[in-house]
Every structure is written in structure tokens, then in C-alpha cells.
Amino acid sequence: MQVLDFGCGWGRVPRVLLRDFPTANLFGTDVDPEMIEIARELLPEVEFRVNGARPPLAYPDERFDLILVNSVFSHLAEPNFTAWIAELTRVLRTGGVLAFTSWGQGLLDMAKGVFESGQREFAWQRNILNGFASYEELAGRFASGEFVFAPTGGGKYLPGDDFGLAMVSRSYFEQHVRGLVLRDFLDDPKQFSQSLFFTQKVAGPPGA
């Protein structure tokens, strides 16, 4: 089984996967070359690559059996999400699994407390207060199935137009994403702060 960690950072997910997969089957890619250098130093047996801010990836079609995307789609603007979900679908084999996280109820719970207190001590609190007019506005947009995004920026490799606070709802995924079927979904902050999407690539119609 060939596994790709997209947005791998310094390699924290591949380090966990070493318990179950040989290093030759693990791959990681990230937009930040400094993080990739750290990952290569920590796990020299794993193949790590730098990807651009937009597709394509340097992999052929149907390359991977499993793709993991942890805390990436919780930050990307809608055009980036759309481009990358399509590109990851391309490099995922038919029948393969793409598992990713995004903000959901966890961010709503955090935002409710921030708007009630007005606290600005931490950057994440300021990002919420600066990015959304009110808790009611945020919750209403998410409930309506809208792709919710507030730009914050994420350093020299992630400008504000591309990077911030992002919320992908289950209804948005089911209405807008093609080529992937949602097999399981979890949005319970008591178990995990972000929502979890477990999807599978399905074969398209002839000629697609």
C-alpha cells in the first residue's frame, strides 16, 4: 500500500505510520521547503518533496492507495481547496481512500466563547474576531452549506488570500466534490477538534 501525507510539515504523521508501513511505501509533500528539510533530516528513508502553492503534484495518475490530509483543508481558501481536492483525487487510485480534516463544530465552539468574552490575547482569538462579524453570522454561513473562509496568512509560503480559517461542511463536500464518495464522517469536538472526512475514489462514467 502506497501512502501520501499531503501537507506533511516536518513529518509527524509519517513518524506514526512507521509502525504499520515500510518506509519505501511512505511519501510526504508540503509547500514549505524548510519543513521538508527538517522532515528529510528526521526520516531520511521516507521520500519527501516540496509542492507548489497550486497543483500539479509530481506524481502520476492513480499513484497512491491512501492519502492523508491533516489540518490542511482547515486553512485553505475555496479555490485552493477545489484545486487540491481534484489533484489528490487524480493521484489516488480508484477504490483508494482520501482522509482529511477541516474545521467544523470545533471552530464554532471556540468562536462562541471568543465572541462572548471578546478576548484577543492569542492569535487564534484575534483571527476569529477579525475574520467574522459575529458568532451568529459564522454559524449561519456554515449551516447553510457555504464554504466559510477568513484570511489570516501563514508566513511567506502561505499568503492571506490562500491561507486562513476554513470550514468545509459535510453538505458542501457532498454538493461540490466529484470523484469521491463520503464513506464516513465525524464532527465531534469531544473526540477530535476538527471534523474528519473519510472518502473513497469511485470510477467515473466511460469517457470521463
XYZ file of C-alpha atoms in Angstrom:
208
model
C 0.000 0.000 0.000
C 1.389 3.386 -1.075
C 0.621 6.248 1.328
C 0.910 10.006 0.778
C 0.806 12.608 3.544
C -0.178 15.885 1.855
C 0.853 18.934 3.870
C 3.242 16.758 5.854
C 5.130 19.567 7.609
C 8.092 18.102 9.490
C 6.747 14.558 9.146
C 4.719 13.989 12.282
C 2.157 11.737 10.533
C 4.710 9.555 8.693
C 6.501 9.025 12.017
C 3.317 7.437 13.374
C 2.800 5.388 10.209
C 6.223 3.772 10.548
C 4.624 1.296 12.949
C 2.479 -0.150 10.164
C 4.148 0.669 6.828
C 7.659 0.192 5.420
C 9.444 3.479 4.730
C 9.546 2.698 0.995
C 5.739 2.958 0.955
C 5.538 6.356 2.665
C 5.620 9.712 0.898
C 5.190 13.276 2.088
C 4.815 16.635 0.384
C 4.495 20.194 1.657
C 4.583 23.762 0.343
C 7.189 24.808 2.925
C 10.730 23.784 1.862
C 12.099 24.492 5.335
C 9.694 21.952 6.848
C 10.623 19.437 4.163
C 14.309 19.791 5.023
C 13.518 19.022 8.665
C 11.407 16.018 7.634
C 14.242 14.683 5.483
C 16.673 15.008 8.365
C 14.334 13.229 10.791
C 13.192 10.497 8.394
C 15.809 10.119 5.642
C 14.308 6.828 4.444
C 10.970 8.478 3.540
C 10.608 10.369 0.263
C 9.633 13.989 0.954
C 9.000 16.570 -1.772
C 8.179 20.260 -1.970
C 4.941 21.078 -3.791
C 3.810 24.402 -5.229
C 1.014 26.547 -3.854
C -1.224 25.146 -6.606
C -1.256 21.803 -8.460
C 0.114 19.722 -10.019
C 1.941 17.253 -7.831
C 4.919 15.394 -9.290
C 3.161 12.016 -9.184
C 1.411 10.021 -11.931
C -2.300 9.273 -12.016
C -3.576 6.614 -9.596
C -0.285 6.540 -7.668
C -1.476 6.122 -4.062
C -3.763 3.769 -2.165
C -4.192 6.089 0.822
C -3.848 9.881 1.074
C -3.918 11.675 4.426
C -4.523 15.429 4.707
C -4.367 16.549 8.333
C -5.158 20.180 9.212
C -4.639 21.496 5.666
C -8.191 21.950 4.379
C -8.964 23.679 7.673
C -6.844 26.566 6.363
C -7.089 26.779 2.558
C -9.332 29.201 0.661
C -12.034 27.717 -1.557
C -10.126 27.974 -4.900
C -7.168 26.180 -3.309
C -9.387 23.535 -1.732
C -11.114 22.908 -5.073
C -7.818 22.638 -6.940
C -6.121 20.400 -4.416
C -9.031 18.038 -3.799
C -9.170 17.445 -7.563
C -5.415 16.921 -7.772
C -5.375 14.487 -4.862
C -8.236 12.606 -6.478
C -6.117 12.350 -9.630
C -3.161 10.730 -7.850
C -5.401 8.433 -5.772
C -6.090 5.025 -7.262
C -9.678 4.046 -7.972
C -11.001 2.457 -4.793
C -8.361 4.234 -2.718
C -9.099 6.288 0.401
C -8.590 10.007 0.961
C -8.963 11.035 4.599
C -8.860 14.716 5.526
C -9.816 17.153 8.250
C -11.415 20.581 8.232
C -12.892 22.954 10.788
C -16.463 22.266 11.830
C -18.214 22.247 15.182
C -14.877 22.614 16.952
C -14.313 26.060 15.472
C -17.926 27.033 16.153
C -17.470 26.140 19.825
C -14.240 28.123 20.005
C -15.782 31.097 18.217
C -18.785 31.167 20.548
C -16.512 31.540 23.552
C -14.355 34.168 21.852
C -17.292 36.322 20.814
C -18.799 36.080 24.282
C -15.557 37.073 26.024
C -14.031 39.341 23.387
C -10.581 38.091 24.395
C -7.743 38.901 21.970
C -4.742 37.556 23.866
C -3.901 34.826 21.368
C -3.586 34.970 17.578
C -6.351 32.407 17.052
C -8.747 34.553 19.057
C -7.862 37.647 17.031
C -8.235 35.691 13.798
C -11.786 34.701 14.737
C -12.804 38.201 15.823
C -11.191 39.841 12.791
C -12.439 37.253 10.323
C -16.120 37.060 11.201
C -18.715 39.674 12.095
C -20.387 37.586 14.802
C -20.893 34.050 16.023
C -24.394 34.051 14.528
C -23.045 35.049 11.118
C -20.390 32.337 11.228
C -22.776 29.611 12.394
C -25.400 30.634 9.844
C -22.981 30.516 6.930
C -21.702 27.098 7.971
C -25.213 25.702 8.498
C -26.262 26.895 5.035
C -23.567 24.750 3.392
C -21.404 27.688 2.357
C -17.634 27.310 2.134
C -16.540 29.516 5.039
C -13.148 31.226 4.909
C -11.431 34.098 6.707
C -7.924 35.068 5.512
C -5.137 35.254 8.086
C -1.939 34.464 6.200
C 0.510 31.795 7.227
C 4.020 33.057 6.623
C 5.996 33.644 3.453
C 4.746 30.494 1.714
C 1.063 30.957 2.594
C -0.339 34.440 1.825
C -3.637 35.601 3.302
C -5.624 35.166 0.111
C -4.769 31.453 0.223
C -4.475 30.680 3.925
C -6.657 31.316 6.970
C -9.562 29.717 8.816
C -11.576 27.406 6.564
C -14.689 25.341 7.186
C -15.806 22.561 4.849
C -19.189 21.189 5.859
C -20.491 17.755 5.004
C -23.183 19.287 2.804
C -20.624 21.404 0.932
C -18.497 18.331 0.237
C -21.424 16.265 -0.991
C -22.687 19.048 -3.269
C -19.402 20.232 -4.761
C -16.797 17.448 -4.758
C -16.769 14.989 -7.646
C -14.983 11.656 -7.942
C -15.010 10.979 -4.195
C -17.743 9.335 -2.134
C -18.062 10.104 1.569
C -17.858 6.782 3.406
C -17.724 8.070 6.980
C -17.809 11.430 8.738
C -17.128 12.613 12.272
C -17.698 16.090 13.678
C -17.455 15.727 17.443
C -15.039 18.094 19.242
C -15.075 15.793 22.266
C -13.251 13.201 20.175
C -11.273 15.402 17.758
C -11.083 19.174 17.404
C -11.615 19.139 13.635
C -14.166 17.268 11.554
C -12.998 14.078 9.828
C -13.899 13.072 6.262
C -13.250 9.515 5.107
C -13.740 9.363 1.339
C -13.189 6.833 -1.411
C -12.406 7.372 -5.082
C -15.035 5.912 -7.370
C -14.771 5.064 -11.047
C -16.223 7.703 -13.344
C -18.540 7.068 -16.305
C -16.978 5.828 -19.556
C -15.037 8.587 -21.278
C -14.840 10.751 -18.142
